[in-house]
C-alpha atoms as an extended CHARMM CRD file, in Angstrom:
* protein
*
       268  EXT
         1         1  MET       CA            284.2590000000      -67.6030000000      218.0940000000  PROA      1               0.0000000000
         2         2  ILE       CA            284.5360000000      -66.4870000000      221.5600000000  PROA      2               0.0000000000
         3         3  GLY       CA            281.7360000000      -66.7110000000      223.7180000000  PROA      3               0.0000000000
         4         4  LEU       CA            281.4310000000      -65.9630000000      227.8680000000  PROA      4               0.0000000000
         5         5  VAL       CA            279.9670000000      -69.1140000000      229.4560000000  PROA      5               0.0000000000
         6         6  VAL       CA            278.7080000000      -68.8000000000      233.1180000000  PROA      6               0.0000000000
         7         7  GLN       CA            277.6380000000      -71.1680000000      235.0650000000  PROA      7               0.0000000000
         8         8  ALA       CA            274.5760000000      -71.1440000000      237.2000000000  PROA      8               0.0000000000
         9         9  ARG       CA            272.3900000000      -73.4180000000      239.4280000000  PROA      9               0.0000000000
        10        10  TYR       CA            269.7250000000      -72.6290000000      242.2800000000  PROA      10              0.0000000000
        11        11  GLY       CA            270.5330000000      -74.7070000000      244.4080000000  PROA      11              0.0000000000
        12        12  SER       CA            272.9920000000      -73.6580000000      247.4110000000  PROA      12              0.0000000000
        13        13  SER       CA            273.3180000000      -75.6150000000      250.8940000000  PROA      13              0.0000000000
        14        14  ARG       CA            274.6600000000      -72.1880000000      252.1400000000  PROA      14              0.0000000000
        15        15  LEU       CA            272.2270000000      -70.0070000000      250.4630000000  PROA      15              0.0000000000
        16        16  ARG       CA            269.6590000000      -71.4300000000      248.2980000000  PROA      16              0.0000000000
        17        17  GLY       CA            268.2310000000      -69.7180000000      245.5410000000  PROA      17              0.0000000000
        18        18  LYS       CA            271.1500000000      -66.9900000000      246.2540000000  PROA      18              0.0000000000
        19        19  ILE       CA            271.2720000000      -66.1880000000      242.4950000000  PROA      19              0.0000000000
        20        20  LEU       CA            268.0790000000      -64.7260000000      242.2650000000  PROA      20              0.0000000000
        21        21  LEU       CA            267.6140000000      -62.5360000000      245.8550000000  PROA      21              0.0000000000
        22        22  GLN       CA            267.2340000000      -58.9840000000      245.7110000000  PROA      22              0.0000000000
        23        23  MET       CA            269.9650000000      -56.3520000000      245.7020000000  PROA      23              0.0000000000
        24        24  ALA       CA            269.2320000000      -52.7700000000      245.2540000000  PROA      24              0.0000000000
        25        25  GLY       CA            266.4280000000      -53.4820000000      242.9250000000  PROA      25              0.0000000000
        26        26  GLN       CA            267.9610000000      -56.3480000000      240.9820000000  PROA      26              0.0000000000
        27        27  THR       CA            268.8460000000      -59.7770000000      241.0610000000  PROA      27              0.0000000000
        28        28  ALA       CA            272.4000000000      -61.0160000000      241.5090000000  PROA      28              0.0000000000
        29        29  LEU       CA            271.8110000000      -62.7800000000      238.4560000000  PROA      29              0.0000000000
        30        30  ASP       CA            270.9770000000      -59.6660000000      236.7050000000  PROA      30              0.0000000000
        31        31  TYR       CA            274.2190000000      -57.5530000000      237.4560000000  PROA      31              0.0000000000
        32        32  VAL       CA            276.2010000000      -60.8560000000      236.5170000000  PROA      32              0.0000000000
        33        33  ALA       CA            274.0410000000      -61.3920000000      233.1270000000  PROA      33              0.0000000000
        34        34  GLN       CA            273.8120000000      -57.3090000000      232.1130000000  PROA      34              0.0000000000
        35        35  ASN       CA            277.8800000000      -56.7250000000      233.1750000000  PROA      35              0.0000000000
        36        36  ALA       CA            278.8580000000      -60.3130000000      231.1830000000  PROA      36              0.0000000000
        37        37  LEU       CA            276.9950000000      -58.7230000000      228.0770000000  PROA      37              0.0000000000
        38        38  LYS       CA            279.5410000000      -55.3850000000      228.4290000000  PROA      38              0.0000000000
        39        39  VAL       CA            282.4590000000      -58.0790000000      228.0700000000  PROA      39              0.0000000000
        40        40  ALA       CA            284.4170000000      -56.4380000000      224.3750000000  PROA      40              0.0000000000
        41        41  GLY       CA            285.2460000000      -59.0230000000      222.0760000000  PROA      41              0.0000000000
        42        42  ILE       CA            282.7490000000      -61.8180000000      222.3220000000  PROA      42              0.0000000000
        43        43  ASP       CA            280.7120000000      -63.0160000000      219.8780000000  PROA      43              0.0000000000
        44        44  VAL       CA            277.8380000000      -64.8390000000      222.3490000000  PROA      44              0.0000000000
        45        45  VAL       CA            277.0760000000      -64.7210000000      225.8770000000  PROA      45              0.0000000000
        46        46  CYS       CA            275.7700000000      -68.0420000000      227.2350000000  PROA      46              0.0000000000
        47        47  PHE       CA            274.5370000000      -69.3570000000      230.7380000000  PROA      47              0.0000000000
        48        48  ALA       CA            275.3100000000      -73.2110000000      231.1880000000  PROA      48              0.0000000000
        49        49  ILE       CA            272.8640000000      -73.7640000000      234.6150000000  PROA      49              0.0000000000
        50        50  ALA       CA            272.1580000000      -76.7190000000      236.1260000000  PROA      50              0.0000000000
        51        51  ASP       CA            269.7130000000      -79.5400000000      234.8150000000  PROA      51              0.0000000000
        52        52  ASP       CA            268.2910000000      -80.4620000000      238.2090000000  PROA      52              0.0000000000
        53        53  SER       CA            264.5800000000      -79.4100000000      238.2910000000  PROA      53              0.0000000000
        54        54  VAL       CA            265.1400000000      -76.8180000000      241.3750000000  PROA      54              0.0000000000
        55        55  SER       CA            267.0230000000      -74.7130000000      238.4370000000  PROA      55              0.0000000000
        56        56  ASP       CA            264.6710000000      -74.1480000000      235.8810000000  PROA      56              0.0000000000
        57        57  VAL       CA            263.7640000000      -70.8780000000      237.6570000000  PROA      57              0.0000000000
        58        58  VAL       CA            266.8560000000      -69.4480000000      236.7310000000  PROA      58              0.0000000000
        59        59  ALA       CA            266.5300000000      -70.4990000000      232.6620000000  PROA      59              0.0000000000
        60        60  GLU       CA            262.8210000000      -69.2900000000      232.6080000000  PROA      60              0.0000000000
        61        61  TYR       CA            264.3960000000      -66.3880000000      234.3180000000  PROA      61              0.0000000000
        62        62  LEU       CA            266.6310000000      -65.5500000000      231.9850000000  PROA      62              0.0000000000
        63        63  GLN       CA            264.7630000000      -66.5950000000      228.7380000000  PROA      63              0.0000000000
        64        64  LYS       CA            261.8030000000      -63.4660000000      230.1710000000  PROA      64              0.0000000000
        65        65  ASN       CA            264.8460000000      -61.6090000000      230.4320000000  PROA      65              0.0000000000
        66        66  TYR       CA            267.6090000000      -61.5000000000      228.4180000000  PROA      66              0.0000000000
        67        67  PRO       CA            266.4190000000      -62.6490000000      225.1950000000  PROA      67              0.0000000000
        68        68  ASP       CA            270.0070000000      -62.0550000000      224.0070000000  PROA      68              0.0000000000
        69        69  ILE       CA            271.5770000000      -64.6570000000      226.3860000000  PROA      69              0.0000000000
        70        70  VAL       CA            271.7170000000      -68.4100000000      224.8800000000  PROA      70              0.0000000000
        71        71  VAL       CA            270.1370000000      -70.7310000000      228.1040000000  PROA      71              0.0000000000
        72        72  MET       CA            272.0090000000      -74.3980000000      228.1710000000  PROA      72              0.0000000000
        73        73  ARG       CA            271.3160000000      -77.0860000000      230.6940000000  PROA      73              0.0000000000
        74        74  GLY       CA            274.0860000000      -79.7010000000      231.6300000000  PROA      74              0.0000000000
        75        75  ASP       CA            275.2130000000      -81.8440000000      234.5920000000  PROA      75              0.0000000000
        76        76  GLN       CA            274.6610000000      -80.4530000000      237.8640000000  PROA      76              0.0000000000
        77        77  HSD       CA            277.3900000000      -82.0070000000      239.8760000000  PROA      77              0.0000000000
        78        78  ASP       CA            279.9620000000      -82.4480000000      236.6030000000  PROA      78              0.0000000000
        79        79  VAL       CA            280.4940000000      -78.4180000000      235.8180000000  PROA      79              0.0000000000
        80        80  LEU       CA            283.2590000000      -79.3740000000      233.3120000000  PROA      80              0.0000000000
        81        81  ALA       CA            281.1690000000      -81.4910000000      230.9450000000  PROA      81              0.0000000000
        82        82  ARG       CA            278.8850000000      -78.3230000000      230.9090000000  PROA      82              0.0000000000
        83        83  TYR       CA            281.0260000000      -76.3860000000      230.1360000000  PROA      83              0.0000000000
        84        84  TYR       CA            282.5480000000      -78.7550000000      227.0200000000  PROA      84              0.0000000000
        85        85  HSD       CA            279.1050000000      -79.7260000000      225.9650000000  PROA      85              0.0000000000
        86        86  ALA       CA            277.7940000000      -75.6950000000      226.0620000000  PROA      86              0.0000000000
        87        87  ALA       CA            281.1610000000      -74.9170000000      224.4020000000  PROA      87              0.0000000000
        88        88  LYS       CA            280.8280000000      -77.4140000000      221.2830000000  PROA      88              0.0000000000
        89        89  GLN       CA            277.3310000000      -76.7970000000      220.8620000000  PROA      89              0.0000000000
        90        90  LEU       CA            278.1530000000      -73.3780000000      220.1590000000  PROA      90              0.0000000000
        91        91  ARG       CA            281.3930000000      -74.0460000000      218.2630000000  PROA      91              0.0000000000
        92        92  LEU       CA            283.3140000000      -72.0210000000      220.1600000000  PROA      92              0.0000000000
        93        93  ASP       CA            286.5590000000      -71.8400000000      219.3750000000  PROA      93              0.0000000000
        94        94  ASP       CA            287.6570000000      -69.6020000000      223.0340000000  PROA      94              0.0000000000
        95        95  VAL       CA            285.8830000000      -69.9610000000      226.3650000000  PROA      95              0.0000000000
        96        96  ILE       CA            285.3660000000      -67.1210000000      228.8880000000  PROA      96              0.0000000000
        97        97  ARG       CA            284.4820000000      -68.6150000000      232.4380000000  PROA      97              0.0000000000
        98        98  ILE       CA            282.6750000000      -66.8610000000      235.1840000000  PROA      98              0.0000000000
        99        99  THR       CA            280.4340000000      -67.8950000000      238.4350000000  PROA      99              0.0000000000
       100       100  SER       CA            277.1860000000      -66.6050000000      238.3490000000  PROA      100             0.0000000000
       101       101  ASP       CA            277.6990000000      -65.7160000000      242.3250000000  PROA      101             0.0000000000
       102       102  CYS       CA            280.3360000000      -62.6240000000      241.5900000000  PROA      102             0.0000000000
       103       103  PRO       CA            277.5800000000      -59.8560000000      240.7020000000  PROA      103             0.0000000000
       104       104  LEU       CA            280.5570000000      -57.2900000000      240.9290000000  PROA      104             0.0000000000
       105       105  PHE       CA            282.3170000000      -59.5030000000      237.9960000000  PROA      105             0.0000000000
       106       106  ASP       CA            284.3000000000      -56.6210000000      236.2650000000  PROA      106             0.0000000000
       107       107  PRO       CA            283.7430000000      -56.2870000000      232.1010000000  PROA      107             0.0000000000
       108       108  ALA       CA            286.0320000000      -53.8140000000      231.9700000000  PROA      108             0.0000000000
       109       109  LEU       CA            289.1770000000      -56.0130000000      233.4510000000  PROA      109             0.0000000000
       110       110  ALA       CA            287.3190000000      -59.2070000000      231.5630000000  PROA      110             0.0000000000
       111       111  SER       CA            287.4750000000      -57.0650000000      228.2930000000  PROA      111             0.0000000000
       112       112  LYS       CA            291.0820000000      -56.6580000000      228.6870000000  PROA      112             0.0000000000
       113       113  MET       CA            291.8470000000      -59.8840000000      229.6440000000  PROA      113             0.0000000000
       114       114  VAL       CA            289.9880000000      -60.6510000000      225.7650000000  PROA      114             0.0000000000
       115       115  ALA       CA            292.5140000000      -58.4440000000      224.4650000000  PROA      115             0.0000000000
       116       116  LEU       CA            295.3840000000      -59.7900000000      226.1520000000  PROA      116             0.0000000000
       117       117  TYR       CA            294.3990000000      -63.5140000000      225.8090000000  PROA      117             0.0000000000
       118       118  GLN       CA            293.9980000000      -62.8640000000      221.7670000000  PROA      118             0.0000000000
       119       119  ARG       CA            297.3540000000      -60.9230000000      221.1220000000  PROA      119             0.0000000000
       120       120  GLU       CA            299.5880000000      -63.0220000000      222.7190000000  PROA      120             0.0000000000
       121       121  ASN       CA            298.2200000000      -66.2150000000      221.4260000000  PROA      121             0.0000000000
       122       122  ALA       CA            297.6450000000      -67.8540000000      224.9690000000  PROA      122             0.0000000000
       123       123  ASP       CA            296.3290000000      -71.4280000000      225.6200000000  PROA      123             0.0000000000
       124       124  TYR       CA            294.7970000000      -69.8760000000      229.0660000000  PROA      124             0.0000000000
       125       125  ILE       CA            294.4130000000      -67.0990000000      230.8210000000  PROA      125             0.0000000000
       126       126  SER       CA            293.3420000000      -66.4360000000      234.2880000000  PROA      126             0.0000000000
       127       127  ASN       CA            293.5280000000      -63.5050000000      237.1090000000  PROA      127             0.0000000000
       128       128  ASN       CA            293.3090000000      -65.4080000000      240.2180000000  PROA      128             0.0000000000
       129       129  TYR       CA            296.1640000000      -68.1480000000      239.8660000000  PROA      129             0.0000000000
       130       130  ARG       CA            298.2270000000      -65.9160000000      241.8110000000  PROA      130             0.0000000000
       131       131  PRO       CA            295.6150000000      -63.8630000000      243.9780000000  PROA      131             0.0000000000
       132       132  SER       CA            295.7490000000      -59.7760000000      243.5220000000  PROA      132             0.0000000000
       133       133  PHE       CA            292.4030000000      -58.8980000000      242.8860000000  PROA      133             0.0000000000
       134       134  PRO       CA            289.1130000000      -59.0660000000      244.7900000000  PROA      134             0.0000000000
       135       135  HSD       CA            287.2820000000      -62.0860000000      245.1360000000  PROA      135             0.0000000000
       136       136  GLY       CA            284.5510000000      -61.8500000000      243.1830000000  PROA      136             0.0000000000
       137       137  VAL       CA            285.8340000000      -60.5450000000      239.8330000000  PROA      137             0.0000000000
       138       138  ASP       CA            287.6080000000      -64.0430000000      238.9190000000  PROA      138             0.0000000000
       139       139  ALA       CA            287.6740000000      -65.1660000000      235.1270000000  PROA      139             0.0000000000
       140       140  GLU       CA            289.6480000000      -67.5260000000      233.2790000000  PROA      140             0.0000000000
       141       141  ILE       CA            289.4510000000      -67.9020000000      229.4660000000  PROA      141             0.0000000000
       142       142  ILE       CA            290.1800000000      -71.1380000000      227.7230000000  PROA      142             0.0000000000
       143       143  ARG       CA            291.4470000000      -72.3040000000      224.5760000000  PROA      143             0.0000000000
       144       144  PHE       CA            288.5270000000      -74.9450000000      223.4370000000  PROA      144             0.0000000000
       145       145  SER       CA            291.3210000000      -77.6680000000      222.4490000000  PROA      145             0.0000000000
       146       146  LEU       CA            292.5920000000      -77.4230000000      225.9610000000  PROA      146             0.0000000000
       147       147  LEU       CA            288.8960000000      -77.8620000000      227.1060000000  PROA      147             0.0000000000
       148       148  GLU       CA            288.2560000000      -80.5830000000      225.5040000000  PROA      148             0.0000000000
       149       149  GLN       CA            291.0880000000      -82.2740000000      226.3010000000  PROA      149             0.0000000000
       150       150  ALA       CA            290.5560000000      -81.6870000000      230.4970000000  PROA      150             0.0000000000
       151       151  TYR       CA            287.2760000000      -83.0140000000      229.4570000000  PROA      151             0.0000000000
       152       152  GLN       CA            288.5270000000      -85.8410000000      228.5010000000  PROA      152             0.0000000000
       153       153  GLN       CA            290.7110000000      -86.4550000000      230.4820000000  PROA      153             0.0000000000
       154       154  ALA       CA            290.5030000000      -85.3050000000      234.2580000000  PROA      154             0.0000000000
       155       155  SER       CA            289.5070000000      -87.8910000000      236.5970000000  PROA      155             0.0000000000
       156       156  LEU       CA            289.0820000000      -86.2350000000      239.7500000000  PROA      156             0.0000000000
       157       157  PRO       CA            286.5820000000      -85.0030000000      241.3710000000  PROA      157             0.0000000000
       158       158  ALA       CA            287.5750000000      -81.7620000000      242.2610000000  PROA      158             0.0000000000
       159       159  GLU       CA            288.3770000000      -81.2400000000      238.6080000000  PROA      159             0.0000000000
       160       160  ARG       CA            285.1370000000      -81.9870000000      237.4970000000  PROA      160             0.0000000000
       161       161  GLU       CA            283.3570000000      -79.5790000000      239.7550000000  PROA      161             0.0000000000
       162       162  HSD       CA            285.8760000000      -76.4160000000      239.7040000000  PROA      162             0.0000000000
       163       163  VAL       CA            286.3940000000      -77.1050000000      235.6270000000  PROA      163             0.0000000000
       164       164  THR       CA            289.9750000000      -75.6130000000      234.8810000000  PROA      164             0.0000000000
       165       165  PRO       CA            292.6950000000      -77.4740000000      237.4790000000  PROA      165             0.0000000000
       166       166  TYR       CA            293.3640000000      -80.2660000000      235.3550000000  PROA      166             0.0000000000
       167       167  ILE       CA            294.3670000000      -77.6500000000      232.8640000000  PROA      167             0.0000000000
       168       168  ARG       CA            296.1270000000      -75.2110000000      235.7740000000  PROA      168             0.0000000000
       169       169  ALA       CA            298.6390000000      -78.0110000000      236.0970000000  PROA      169             0.0000000000
       170       170  LYS       CA            299.1390000000      -78.7520000000      232.5620000000  PROA      170             0.0000000000
       171       171  ASN       CA            303.1190000000      -77.3880000000      231.6100000000  PROA      171             0.0000000000
       172       172  ASP       CA            302.6280000000      -77.9200000000      227.6360000000  PROA      172             0.0000000000
       173       173  CYS       CA            300.5820000000      -75.4180000000      226.8720000000  PROA      173             0.0000000000
       174       174  ARG       CA            300.8460000000      -71.7960000000      227.3720000000  PROA      174             0.0000000000
       175       175  LYS       CA            299.2630000000      -70.0300000000      230.1750000000  PROA      175             0.0000000000
       176       176  LEU       CA            298.9260000000      -66.0960000000      231.2630000000  PROA      176             0.0000000000
       177       177  CYS       CA            298.0570000000      -65.0790000000      234.8200000000  PROA      177             0.0000000000
       178       178  ILE       CA            297.2460000000      -61.6020000000      234.9220000000  PROA      178             0.0000000000
       179       179  TYR       CA            297.7210000000      -59.7070000000      238.1390000000  PROA      179             0.0000000000
       180       180  ASP       CA            297.5100000000      -56.2520000000      239.2310000000  PROA      180             0.0000000000
       181       181  GLY       CA            300.8550000000      -54.9690000000      240.7020000000  PROA      181             0.0000000000
       182       182  GLN       CA            299.2750000000      -51.5750000000      242.4400000000  PROA      182             0.0000000000
       183       183  ALA       CA            297.3580000000      -54.1910000000      244.3970000000  PROA      183             0.0000000000
       184       184  ASP       CA            297.7520000000      -53.9220000000      248.4770000000  PROA      184             0.0000000000
       185       185  GLU       CA            296.8340000000      -56.4910000000      251.7760000000  PROA      185             0.0000000000
       186       186  TRP       CA            293.3120000000      -54.1460000000      251.7660000000  PROA      186             0.0000000000
       187       187  GLN       CA            292.6760000000      -54.8170000000      248.0960000000  PROA      187             0.0000000000
       188       188  LEU       CA            292.9170000000      -58.7580000000      248.3110000000  PROA      188             0.0000000000
       189       189  ALA       CA            291.0260000000      -58.7970000000      251.7940000000  PROA      189             0.0000000000
       190       190  GLN       CA            287.8650000000      -57.7470000000      249.3970000000  PROA      190             0.0000000000
       191       191  ARG       CA            285.0930000000      -60.6620000000      249.2630000000  PROA      191             0.0000000000
       192       192  TRP       CA            282.7190000000      -59.4670000000      246.9570000000  PROA      192             0.0000000000
       193       193  THR       CA            281.1320000000      -62.9070000000      246.0170000000  PROA      193             0.0000000000
       194       194  LEU       CA            277.4500000000      -64.5260000000      247.0390000000  PROA      194             0.0000000000
       195       195  ASP       CA            278.0550000000      -67.4100000000      249.4950000000  PROA      195             0.0000000000
       196       196  TYR       CA            276.9070000000      -66.8580000000      252.5260000000  PROA      196             0.0000000000
       197       197  VAL       CA            273.8430000000      -64.3250000000      253.9210000000  PROA      197             0.0000000000
       198       198  GLU       CA            276.3120000000      -62.3350000000      255.3650000000  PROA      198             0.0000000000
       199       199  ASP       CA            277.5970000000      -62.1730000000      251.6680000000  PROA      199             0.0000000000
       200       200  TYR       CA            274.6360000000      -60.6610000000      250.5640000000  PROA      200             0.0000000000
       201       201  GLN       CA            273.9580000000      -58.3320000000      253.7180000000  PROA      201             0.0000000000
       202       202  PHE       CA            277.4710000000      -56.9360000000      252.3450000000  PROA      202             0.0000000000
       203       203  LEU       CA            276.6870000000      -56.9320000000      248.5840000000  PROA      203             0.0000000000
       204       204  ASP       CA            273.1120000000      -55.4170000000      249.2460000000  PROA      204             0.0000000000
       205       205  ARG       CA            274.5870000000      -52.4200000000      251.2410000000  PROA      205             0.0000000000
       206       206  LEU       CA            277.7330000000      -51.8650000000      248.9450000000  PROA      206             0.0000000000
       207       207  ILE       CA            275.8180000000      -51.9210000000      245.8070000000  PROA      207             0.0000000000
       208       208  ALA       CA            272.7680000000      -49.3940000000      247.1720000000  PROA      208             0.0000000000
       209       209  LEU       CA            276.2060000000      -47.2190000000      247.5730000000  PROA      209             0.0000000000
       210       210  LEU       CA            277.3960000000      -47.6270000000      244.5160000000  PROA      210             0.0000000000
       211       211  HSD       CA            273.8430000000      -45.8630000000      243.4180000000  PROA      211             0.0000000000
       212       212  GLN       CA            273.4480000000      -43.3880000000      245.3810000000  PROA      212             0.0000000000
       213       213  GLN       CA            277.2330000000      -42.3480000000      244.0450000000  PROA      213             0.0000000000
       214       214  GLY       CA            276.0670000000      -42.5670000000      240.8090000000  PROA      214             0.0000000000
       215       215  LEU       CA            277.4840000000      -46.1250000000      240.0260000000  PROA      215             0.0000000000
       216       216  ASP       CA            276.4020000000      -49.3310000000      239.5860000000  PROA      216             0.0000000000
       217       217  ALA       CA            277.6380000000      -52.9690000000      239.4900000000  PROA      217             0.0000000000
       218       218  ASP       CA            279.6800000000      -52.8390000000      236.3470000000  PROA      218             0.0000000000
       219       219  ALA       CA            281.7590000000      -49.9370000000      237.7170000000  PROA      219             0.0000000000
       220       220  ASP       CA            285.5080000000      -51.0440000000      237.5600000000  PROA      220             0.0000000000
       221       221  TYR       CA            287.1320000000      -53.1890000000      240.5000000000  PROA      221             0.0000000000
       222       222  ARG       CA            289.7000000000      -50.2340000000      242.0560000000  PROA      222             0.0000000000
       223       223  THR       CA            286.2280000000      -47.9120000000      242.0410000000  PROA      223             0.0000000000
       224       224  ILE       CA            284.7140000000      -50.1730000000      244.3070000000  PROA      224             0.0000000000
       225       225  THR       CA            288.1040000000      -50.6390000000      246.3530000000  PROA      225             0.0000000000
       226       226  ALA       CA            288.6950000000      -46.7400000000      246.3670000000  PROA      226             0.0000000000
       227       227  ILE       CA            285.1450000000      -46.4560000000      248.4660000000  PROA      227             0.0000000000
       228       228  LEU       CA            285.2370000000      -49.6170000000      250.5610000000  PROA      228             0.0000000000
       229       229  ARG       CA            288.4070000000      -47.9880000000      251.6560000000  PROA      229             0.0000000000
       230       230  GLY       CA            287.2390000000      -45.8720000000      255.4230000000  PROA      230             0.0000000000
       231       231  ARG       CA            284.1840000000      -47.5260000000      255.5980000000  PROA      231             0.0000000000
       232       232  ALA       CA            284.9430000000      -49.9430000000      258.1900000000  PROA      232             0.0000000000
       233       233  GLU       CA            281.7270000000      -50.7590000000      259.8020000000  PROA      233             0.0000000000
       234       234  LEU       CA            280.4850000000      -52.3240000000      255.7550000000  PROA      234             0.0000000000
       235       235  TYR       CA            284.0730000000      -54.2180000000      255.4700000000  PROA      235             0.0000000000
       236       236  GLN       CA            283.3690000000      -55.4620000000      258.5450000000  PROA      236             0.0000000000
       237       237  VAL       CA            279.6660000000      -57.3430000000      257.2300000000  PROA      237             0.0000000000
       238       238  ASN       CA            280.9150000000      -60.9610000000      255.3740000000  PROA      238             0.0000000000
       239       239  GLN       CA            284.4540000000      -60.6520000000      256.7460000000  PROA      239             0.0000000000
       240       240  MET       CA            283.7700000000      -63.8810000000      259.0430000000  PROA      240             0.0000000000
       241       241  HSD       CA            284.2070000000      -65.9320000000      256.3340000000  PROA      241             0.0000000000
       242       242  HSD       CA            287.1510000000      -66.9320000000      253.8760000000  PROA      242             0.0000000000
       243       243  VAL       CA            289.1220000000      -64.5130000000      252.4090000000  PROA      243             0.0000000000
       244       244  ARG       CA            292.4970000000      -64.5150000000      250.9150000000  PROA      244             0.0000000000
       245       245  ARG       CA            295.1550000000      -62.2990000000      253.3320000000  PROA      245             0.0000000000
       246       246  GLU       CA            298.1240000000      -62.1540000000      251.6030000000  PROA      246             0.0000000000
       247       247  LEU       CA            299.5280000000      -60.9540000000      248.2670000000  PROA      247             0.0000000000
       248       248  ALA       CA            300.7660000000      -63.4210000000      246.2530000000  PROA      248             0.0000000000
       249       249  GLN       CA            304.4280000000      -63.1870000000      245.3390000000  PROA      249             0.0000000000
       250       250  VAL       CA            304.7020000000      -62.9550000000      241.7610000000  PROA      250             0.0000000000
       251       251  PRO       CA            307.7450000000      -64.5930000000      240.0850000000  PROA      251             0.0000000000
       252       252  LEU       CA            310.0940000000      -61.6080000000      238.6420000000  PROA      252             0.0000000000
       253       253  SER       CA            310.7390000000      -63.9110000000      235.7650000000  PROA      253             0.0000000000
       254       254  VAL       CA            308.7150000000      -63.6510000000      232.7320000000  PROA      254             0.0000000000
       255       255  ARG       CA            308.0680000000      -67.2440000000      233.2410000000  PROA      255             0.0000000000
       256       256  ASP       CA            308.7310000000      -69.7570000000      236.4860000000  PROA      256             0.0000000000
       257       257  ASP       CA            308.8480000000      -73.5610000000      236.7270000000  PROA      257             0.0000000000
       258       258  ASP       CA            305.2600000000      -74.6500000000      236.0210000000  PROA      258             0.0000000000
       259       259  GLY       CA            305.0430000000      -72.8070000000      232.8240000000  PROA      259             0.0000000000
       260       260  TRP       CA            303.4040000000      -69.7520000000      233.9990000000  PROA      260             0.0000000000
       261       261  GLU       CA            303.8050000000      -66.1860000000      232.7550000000  PROA      261             0.0000000000
       262       262  TYR       CA            302.9890000000      -63.5470000000      234.7300000000  PROA      262             0.0000000000
       263       263  VAL       CA            301.6000000000      -60.3720000000      233.3750000000  PROA      263             0.0000000000
       264       264  ASP       CA            300.6570000000      -56.8100000000      235.2440000000  PROA      264             0.0000000000
       265       265  VAL       CA            296.9680000000      -55.2520000000      234.6030000000  PROA      265             0.0000000000
       266       266  SER       CA            298.6860000000      -51.7260000000      234.8580000000  PROA      266             0.0000000000
       267       267  VAL       CA            301.0100000000      -52.1010000000      231.6560000000  PROA      267             0.0000000000
       268       268  ALA       CA            298.6720000000      -54.7550000000      229.6980000000  PROA      268             0.0000000000
C-alpha cells in the first residue's frame, strides 16, 4: 500500500499560522489537501501534524473539511519519527512525502513519479536532488523499510528534522532523481513555497491570476511557469528570499558515484 503523507504544523517563526492563511478564497491547507487527493496510484492521504497544542486547529480543520484524509499527530521536532509512526500505523509499503506549505504542489508530476517509482522498483525517488523544478512542487517517495532504517539509525538533528538526508546519503539502495530536461533558469528561479509574508503576497496574487484564466492551484508546473513569464512585477514580489539560481548539471552517465540514477521527466 502506498500513502501520501503531508507534514504540517501551525507554528512558524517567520509566518505563524501560514497554512491557514486565505489565498483567493481558500487556505493554503485546502489547496494542499485537494491536490494531494488528486495524485493517481495512491491508497491513502494522511496529514502528520505536530503534537503541540497550537497545531490542534490544523487537525480540527482537516477533520471537519476532509473526512477522506487521515489525521495523525507526532513529535513537532522529530519529523522523521512523525513520518515513521504514521507509515507504520497505516501499514504502508511506500510513502510519498510532501510539505503543507506548498499550495501549488503538482499532482500530475507526483502521479508520474509514483508510476516511475513502481515501474522501476526503486527504493527512493526525489524531484529535487538535482534542482530543475520550481521550489514548491517538491516530492519524494520512500520505501518503508528504508524509512524504518533511517528512523532507527539517523542521529543528527538535521536528519531527524528534514526526514531524508540519511536516506539520500546511502549507497546501498536504488535512488532515482527525476528532473526536467527542458528546464531553464527562469523555471528554476520560481519560488512557490509559503514561508514569508512576501511568499503569501505572491501566492495570493498568483492563485487569483490562475482563477482568472480558468485554472486552479492544481495546474501543472509548466503551465504556471508559462503564465509567470513576462510578469516581472509578480515574479519580483518574493525574490528577496532564497531561490535556486543555477540549473544543476545532471550527469551524462546513467548512474553517478553517489548511487543516483537520473530520469528526465519529459521522457519518463
